[in-house]
PDB file of C-alpha atoms in Angstrom:
ATOM      1  CA  UNK R   1      24.460  14.012 -14.066  1.00 52.00           C
ATOM      2  CA  UNK R   2      22.748  11.318 -16.265  1.00 57.00           C
ATOM      3  CA  UNK R   3      22.217   8.061 -14.468  1.00 54.00           C
ATOM      4  CA  UNK R   4      23.461   4.926 -15.779  1.00 61.00           C
ATOM      5  CA  UNK R   5      20.230   3.688 -17.296  1.00 61.00           C
ATOM      6  CA  UNK R   6      21.239  -0.062 -17.546  1.00 64.00           C
ATOM      7  CA  UNK R   7      22.204  -0.147 -13.982  1.00 68.00           C
ATOM      8  CA  UNK R   8      18.821   1.125 -12.564  1.00 66.00           C
ATOM      9  CA  UNK R   9      16.771  -0.723 -15.022  1.00 70.00           C
ATOM     10  CA  UNK R  10      18.464  -3.949 -14.259  1.00 72.00           C
ATOM     11  CA  UNK R  11      18.071  -3.461 -10.642  1.00 67.00           C
ATOM     12  CA  UNK R  12      14.278  -3.104 -11.129  1.00 72.00           C
ATOM     13  CA  UNK R  13      14.218  -6.398 -13.265  1.00 75.00           C
ATOM     14  CA  UNK R  14      16.119  -8.238 -10.691  1.00 72.00           C
ATOM     15  CA  UNK R  15      13.923  -7.207  -7.872  1.00 73.00           C
ATOM     16  CA  UNK R  16      10.948  -8.133 -10.179  1.00 84.00           C
ATOM     17  CA  UNK R  17       9.258  -4.635  -9.739  1.00 86.00           C
ATOM     18  CA  UNK R  18       6.494  -4.091 -12.177  1.00 85.00           C
ATOM     19  CA  UNK R  19       5.326  -0.824 -10.880  1.00 89.00           C
ATOM     20  CA  UNK R  20       6.782   2.043  -8.712  1.00 90.00           C
ATOM     21  CA  UNK R  21       5.565   5.492  -7.901  1.00 91.00           C
ATOM     22  CA  UNK R  22       7.004   8.004  -5.723  1.00 90.00           C
ATOM     23  CA  UNK R  23       5.965  11.571  -5.352  1.00 89.00           C
ATOM     24  CA  UNK R  24       2.777  13.853  -4.635  1.00 89.00           C
ATOM     25  CA  UNK R  25      -0.388  12.129  -3.706  1.00 88.00           C
ATOM     26  CA  UNK R  26      -3.960  13.622  -4.035  1.00 84.00           C
ATOM     27  CA  UNK R  27      -7.264  12.043  -4.503  1.00 81.00           C
ATOM     28  CA  UNK R  28      -7.669  12.776  -8.321  1.00 81.00           C
ATOM     29  CA  UNK R  29      -4.217  11.896  -9.020  1.00 82.00           C
ATOM     30  CA  UNK R  30      -4.351   8.461  -7.515  1.00 86.00           C
ATOM     31  CA  UNK R  31      -6.937   7.639 -10.189  1.00 87.00           C
ATOM     32  CA  UNK R  32      -4.193   7.902 -12.887  1.00 87.00           C
ATOM     33  CA  UNK R  33      -1.755   5.634 -10.932  1.00 89.00           C
ATOM     34  CA  UNK R  34      -4.682   3.223 -10.381  1.00 90.00           C
ATOM     35  CA  UNK R  35      -5.078   3.144 -14.300  1.00 90.00           C
ATOM     36  CA  UNK R  36      -1.596   2.130 -14.710  1.00 89.00           C
ATOM     37  CA  UNK R  37      -1.765  -0.388 -12.102  1.00 91.00           C
ATOM     38  CA  UNK R  38      -4.943  -2.065 -13.759  1.00 89.00           C
ATOM     39  CA  UNK R  39      -3.160  -2.348 -17.033  1.00 88.00           C
ATOM     40  CA  UNK R  40      -0.112  -3.951 -15.499  1.00 85.00           C
ATOM     41  CA  UNK R  41      -2.430  -6.437 -13.853  1.00 87.00           C
ATOM     42  CA  UNK R  42      -4.109  -7.107 -17.180  1.00 86.00           C
ATOM     43  CA  UNK R  43      -0.603  -7.931 -18.905  1.00 85.00           C
ATOM     44  CA  UNK R  44      -0.134 -10.425 -16.110  1.00 82.00           C
ATOM     45  CA  UNK R  45      -3.480 -12.068 -16.915  1.00 84.00           C
ATOM     46  CA  UNK R  46      -4.296 -12.341 -13.367  1.00 85.00           C
ATOM     47  CA  UNK R  47      -7.688 -13.855 -12.280  1.00 87.00           C
ATOM     48  CA  UNK R  48     -10.262 -11.299 -11.460  1.00 88.00           C
ATOM     49  CA  UNK R  49     -10.293 -11.912  -7.808  1.00 90.00           C
ATOM     50  CA  UNK R  50      -6.507 -11.772  -7.453  1.00 91.00           C
ATOM     51  CA  UNK R  51      -6.239  -8.483  -9.339  1.00 91.00           C
ATOM     52  CA  UNK R  52      -9.093  -7.105  -7.051  1.00 92.00           C
ATOM     53  CA  UNK R  53      -7.302  -8.060  -4.025  1.00 94.00           C
ATOM     54  CA  UNK R  54      -4.210  -6.211  -5.267  1.00 93.00           C
ATOM     55  CA  UNK R  55      -6.105  -3.244  -6.467  1.00 93.00           C
ATOM     56  CA  UNK R  56      -8.057  -3.164  -3.105  1.00 93.00           C
ATOM     57  CA  UNK R  57      -4.749  -3.050  -1.072  1.00 94.00           C
ATOM     58  CA  UNK R  58      -3.375  -0.372  -3.465  1.00 93.00           C
ATOM     59  CA  UNK R  59      -6.451   1.844  -2.746  1.00 92.00           C
ATOM     60  CA  UNK R  60      -6.321   1.441   0.996  1.00 92.00           C
ATOM     61  CA  UNK R  61      -2.476   1.950   1.224  1.00 92.00           C
ATOM     62  CA  UNK R  62      -2.828   5.064  -0.857  1.00 92.00           C
ATOM     63  CA  UNK R  63      -5.589   6.504   1.182  1.00 90.00           C
ATOM     64  CA  UNK R  64      -3.513   5.787   4.308  1.00 89.00           C
ATOM     65  CA  UNK R  65      -0.774   7.712   2.987  1.00 91.00           C
ATOM     66  CA  UNK R  66      -2.853  10.579   2.006  1.00 88.00           C
ATOM     67  CA  UNK R  67      -4.258  10.439   5.682  1.00 85.00           C
ATOM     68  CA  UNK R  68      -1.035  10.260   7.595  1.00 87.00           C
ATOM     69  CA  UNK R  69       1.775  11.603   5.343  1.00 91.00           C
ATOM     70  CA  UNK R  70       3.454  14.389   7.190  1.00 92.00           C
ATOM     71  CA  UNK R  71       5.704  15.151   4.189  1.00 88.00           C
ATOM     72  CA  UNK R  72       4.176  17.792   1.947  1.00 85.00           C
ATOM     73  CA  UNK R  73       4.962  19.039  -1.426  1.00 81.00           C
ATOM     74  CA  UNK R  74       3.926  22.687  -2.013  1.00 80.00           C
ATOM     75  CA  UNK R  75       2.501  23.805  -5.524  1.00 75.00           C
ATOM     76  CA  UNK R  76       1.548  27.110  -6.879  1.00 70.00           C
ATOM     77  CA  UNK R  77      -1.807  26.418  -8.670  1.00 67.00           C
ATOM     78  CA  UNK R  78      -2.428  30.010  -9.666  1.00 68.00           C
ATOM     79  CA  UNK R  79      -0.984  33.290  -9.168  1.00 71.00           C
ATOM     80  CA  UNK R  80      -0.763  33.910  -5.481  1.00 72.00           C
ATOM     81  CA  UNK R  81      -2.714  30.535  -4.822  1.00 74.00           C
ATOM     82  CA  UNK R  82      -0.821  27.714  -3.258  1.00 75.00           C
ATOM     83  CA  UNK R  83      -1.885  24.167  -2.576  1.00 80.00           C
ATOM     84  CA  UNK R  84       0.119  21.213  -0.829  1.00 83.00           C
ATOM     85  CA  UNK R  85       0.006  17.411  -1.434  1.00 86.00           C
ATOM     86  CA  UNK R  86       0.959  14.445   0.625  1.00 89.00           C
ATOM     87  CA  UNK R  87       4.036  12.408  -0.491  1.00 91.00           C
ATOM     88  CA  UNK R  88       4.511   8.730  -0.575  1.00 93.00           C
ATOM     89  CA  UNK R  89       5.954   5.691  -2.349  1.00 93.00           C
ATOM     90  CA  UNK R  90       4.138   2.632  -3.782  1.00 94.00           C
ATOM     91  CA  UNK R  91       5.846  -0.458  -5.174  1.00 93.00           C
ATOM     92  CA  UNK R  92       4.543  -3.626  -6.741  1.00 92.00           C
ATOM     93  CA  UNK R  93       6.584  -6.553  -7.524  1.00 90.00           C
ATOM     94  CA  UNK R  94       6.860 -10.454  -7.288  1.00 89.00           C
ATOM     95  CA  UNK R  95       8.983 -12.449  -4.949  1.00 85.00           C
ATOM     96  CA  UNK R  96       9.577 -15.318  -7.276  1.00 67.00           C
ATOM     97  CA  UNK R  97      12.281 -15.399 -10.030  1.00 61.00           C
ATOM     98  CA  UNK R  98      10.454 -15.640 -13.461  1.00 53.00           C
ATOM     99  CA  UNK R  99      12.208 -18.768 -14.358  1.00 51.00           C
ATOM    100  CA  UNK R 100      11.749 -20.425 -10.975  1.00 50.00           C
ATOM    101  CA  UNK R 101       7.933 -20.712 -10.820  1.00 52.00           C
ATOM    102  CA  UNK R 102       4.902 -20.731 -13.051  1.00 55.00           C
ATOM    103  CA  UNK R 103       2.676 -17.821 -13.519  1.00 62.00           C
ATOM    104  CA  UNK R 104      -0.146 -19.681 -11.318  1.00 67.00           C
ATOM    105  CA  UNK R 105       2.165 -19.743  -8.286  1.00 73.00           C
ATOM    106  CA  UNK R 106       3.620 -16.161  -8.149  1.00 83.00           C
ATOM    107  CA  UNK R 107       3.532 -14.263  -5.028  1.00 90.00           C
ATOM    108  CA  UNK R 108       3.021 -10.407  -5.455  1.00 91.00           C
ATOM    109  CA  UNK R 109       4.365  -7.956  -2.778  1.00 93.00           C
ATOM    110  CA  UNK R 110       3.161  -4.380  -2.220  1.00 94.00           C
ATOM    111  CA  UNK R 111       5.376  -2.160  -0.351  1.00 94.00           C
ATOM    112  CA  UNK R 112       4.497   1.503   0.653  1.00 95.00           C
ATOM    113  CA  UNK R 113       6.377   4.244   2.492  1.00 95.00           C
ATOM    114  CA  UNK R 114       5.776   7.724   3.778  1.00 95.00           C
ATOM    115  CA  UNK R 115       6.860  10.186   6.477  1.00 95.00           C
ATOM    116  CA  UNK R 116       4.554  10.581   9.524  1.00 94.00           C
ATOM    117  CA  UNK R 117       4.552  12.247  12.767  1.00 94.00           C
ATOM    118  CA  UNK R 118       5.637  10.362  15.767  1.00 95.00           C
ATOM    119  CA  UNK R 119       2.470  10.947  17.487  1.00 94.00           C
ATOM    120  CA  UNK R 120       0.761   8.604  14.858  1.00 92.00           C
ATOM    121  CA  UNK R 121       3.113   5.778  15.518  1.00 94.00           C
ATOM    122  CA  UNK R 122       1.306   4.193  18.494  1.00 94.00           C
ATOM    123  CA  UNK R 123      -2.243   4.306  16.992  1.00 92.00           C
ATOM    124  CA  UNK R 124      -0.945   2.525  13.729  1.00 94.00           C
ATOM    125  CA  UNK R 125       1.277   0.034  15.475  1.00 95.00           C
ATOM    126  CA  UNK R 126      -1.571  -0.954  17.934  1.00 95.00           C
ATOM    127  CA  UNK R 127      -3.963  -1.448  15.154  1.00 94.00           C
ATOM    128  CA  UNK R 128      -1.628  -3.457  12.971  1.00 95.00           C
ATOM    129  CA  UNK R 129      -0.419  -5.757  15.832  1.00 97.00           C
ATOM    130  CA  UNK R 130      -4.073  -6.266  16.782  1.00 96.00           C
ATOM    131  CA  UNK R 131      -5.049  -7.264  13.290  1.00 96.00           C
ATOM    132  CA  UNK R 132      -2.179  -9.777  12.920  1.00 97.00           C
ATOM    133  CA  UNK R 133      -3.644 -11.780  15.680  1.00 97.00           C
ATOM    134  CA  UNK R 134      -6.858 -12.408  14.039  1.00 96.00           C
ATOM    135  CA  UNK R 135      -7.664 -15.094  11.426  1.00 94.00           C
ATOM    136  CA  UNK R 136      -9.747 -14.411   8.293  1.00 93.00           C
ATOM    137  CA  UNK R 137     -13.216 -15.165   9.836  1.00 94.00           C
ATOM    138  CA  UNK R 138     -12.257 -12.830  12.886  1.00 95.00           C
ATOM    139  CA  UNK R 139     -11.177 -10.143  10.474  1.00 94.00           C
ATOM    140  CA  UNK R 140     -14.522 -10.321   8.622  1.00 92.00           C
ATOM    141  CA  UNK R 141     -16.345 -10.051  12.051  1.00 93.00           C
ATOM    142  CA  UNK R 142     -14.264  -7.147  13.051  1.00 92.00           C
ATOM    143  CA  UNK R 143     -14.710  -5.360   9.994  1.00 89.00           C
ATOM    144  CA  UNK R 144     -18.658  -5.498  10.246  1.00 88.00           C
ATOM    145  CA  UNK R 145     -18.300  -4.350  13.914  1.00 87.00           C
ATOM    146  CA  UNK R 146     -16.134  -1.404  13.067  1.00 85.00           C
ATOM    147  CA  UNK R 147     -18.517  -0.359  10.235  1.00 82.00           C
ATOM    148  CA  UNK R 148     -21.395  -0.162  12.550  1.00 78.00           C
ATOM    149  CA  UNK R 149     -19.288   1.607  15.302  1.00 72.00           C
ATOM    150  CA  UNK R 150     -19.608   5.370  15.745  1.00 52.00           C
ATOM    151  CA  UNK R 151     -16.276   6.897  16.094  1.00 54.00           C
ATOM    152  CA  UNK R 152     -16.099  10.457  16.926  1.00 48.00           C
ATOM    153  CA  UNK R 153     -12.572  10.861  15.121  1.00 51.00           C
ATOM    154  CA  UNK R 154     -13.217  10.566  11.344  1.00 49.00           C
ATOM    155  CA  UNK R 155      -9.480  10.145  10.688  1.00 46.00           C
ATOM    156  CA  UNK R 156      -9.087   7.271  13.115  1.00 47.00           C
ATOM    157  CA  UNK R 157     -12.157   5.523  11.851  1.00 47.00           C
ATOM    158  CA  UNK R 158     -11.009   5.728   8.159  1.00 52.00           C
ATOM    159  CA  UNK R 159      -7.535   4.353   8.851  1.00 48.00           C
ATOM    160  CA  UNK R 160      -8.836   1.527  11.103  1.00 72.00           C
ATOM    161  CA  UNK R 161     -11.180   0.212   8.174  1.00 86.00           C
ATOM    162  CA  UNK R 162      -8.455   0.582   5.687  1.00 90.00           C
ATOM    163  CA  UNK R 163      -5.962  -1.512   7.560  1.00 93.00           C
ATOM    164  CA  UNK R 164      -8.740  -4.039   8.215  1.00 94.00           C
ATOM    165  CA  UNK R 165      -9.496  -4.237   4.554  1.00 93.00           C
ATOM    166  CA  UNK R 166      -5.855  -4.791   3.803  1.00 95.00           C
ATOM    167  CA  UNK R 167      -5.484  -7.379   6.240  1.00 96.00           C
ATOM    168  CA  UNK R 168      -8.535  -9.346   4.873  1.00 94.00           C
ATOM    169  CA  UNK R 169      -7.149  -9.358   1.277  1.00 94.00           C
ATOM    170  CA  UNK R 170      -3.508 -10.412   1.801  1.00 95.00           C
ATOM    171  CA  UNK R 171      -1.950 -13.653   2.172  1.00 90.00           C
ATOM    172  CA  UNK R 172       0.592 -12.822   4.979  1.00 90.00           C
ATOM    173  CA  UNK R 173       0.477 -10.838   8.188  1.00 95.00           C
ATOM    174  CA  UNK R 174       1.111  -7.093   7.602  1.00 96.00           C
ATOM    175  CA  UNK R 175       4.807  -6.228   8.073  1.00 96.00           C
ATOM    176  CA  UNK R 176       5.828  -2.834   8.998  1.00 96.00           C
ATOM    177  CA  UNK R 177       8.795  -0.647  10.277  1.00 96.00           C
ATOM    178  CA  UNK R 178       9.141   2.944  11.824  1.00 96.00           C
ATOM    179  CA  UNK R 179      12.588   4.443  11.310  1.00 95.00           C
ATOM    180  CA  UNK R 180      13.572   7.839  12.595  1.00 95.00           C
ATOM    181  CA  UNK R 181      13.523  10.431  10.047  1.00 93.00           C
ATOM    182  CA  UNK R 182      13.688  13.982  11.401  1.00 89.00           C
ATOM    183  CA  UNK R 183      12.884  15.635  14.686  1.00 92.00           C
ATOM    184  CA  UNK R 184       9.305  14.256  15.412  1.00 94.00           C
ATOM    185  CA  UNK R 185       9.039  12.321  12.295  1.00 95.00           C
ATOM    186  CA  UNK R 186       9.454   8.940  11.310  1.00 96.00           C
ATOM    187  CA  UNK R 187       9.608   6.972   7.918  1.00 95.00           C
ATOM    188  CA  UNK R 188       6.686   4.205   7.913  1.00 96.00           C
ATOM    189  CA  UNK R 189       7.079   1.282   5.689  1.00 95.00           C
ATOM    190  CA  UNK R 190       4.273  -1.181   5.038  1.00 96.00           C
ATOM    191  CA  UNK R 191       4.829  -4.424   3.454  1.00 96.00           C
ATOM    192  CA  UNK R 192       2.262  -7.320   2.404  1.00 95.00           C
ATOM    193  CA  UNK R 193       2.068 -10.260   0.091  1.00 95.00           C
ATOM    194  CA  UNK R 194      -0.706 -11.765  -2.055  1.00 94.00           C
ATOM    195  CA  UNK R 195      -0.326 -15.355  -3.504  1.00 90.00           C
ATOM    196  CA  UNK R 196      -1.819 -16.066  -6.748  1.00 82.00           C
ATOM    197  CA  UNK R 197      -2.048 -19.694  -5.962  1.00 68.00           C
ATOM    198  CA  UNK R 198      -4.643 -18.798  -3.507  1.00 49.00           C
ATOM    199  CA  UNK R 199      -6.972 -17.518  -6.176  1.00 48.00           C
ATOM    200  CA  UNK R 200      -9.879 -19.407  -5.100  1.00 47.00           C
ATOM    201  CA  UNK R 201      -9.844 -18.102  -1.527  1.00 47.00           C
ATOM    202  CA  UNK R 202     -12.689 -15.607  -0.686  1.00 44.00           C
TER     203      UNK R 202
END
């Protein structure tokens, strides 16, 4: 059945969504999405440091989805040879109505979603809750400490640094939710904002 194109196209415009991707994730494939994101930011004529903040958050959120996604898509890459990729969703948009604000005062939002194992929930929740208690100077200090720390669990170390990097770049606290999905699984949503009017911030 063909979708009503004006309906979903209008919905994306009403929500001020400029980029949306959902599907398989793999390191090389993320590069293609990154190229599309960069071009979208160029069209919006963003200052370099604000574009860099958005791009950095994109990279960290994609890496976190690669690391934690429990939903896999299987592919046959050659006769008898199969591979599988993580699956996730990335959305970039603005909170402001185009006619209600100047370009300089836009607030961008980034939202991602992926399925994860229930066993990962506490680790992620504890990390985010702790980061949400820190100010920018404390986040910088914590990041340096974590960079120096030796962690025996590479997966844990990578995710921890990624969330810290996100917290350092955004204008808000990190918002998140865990919704029951299937047995042993939950759907994890991460939501952050970046204000263009703070373009002189470090």
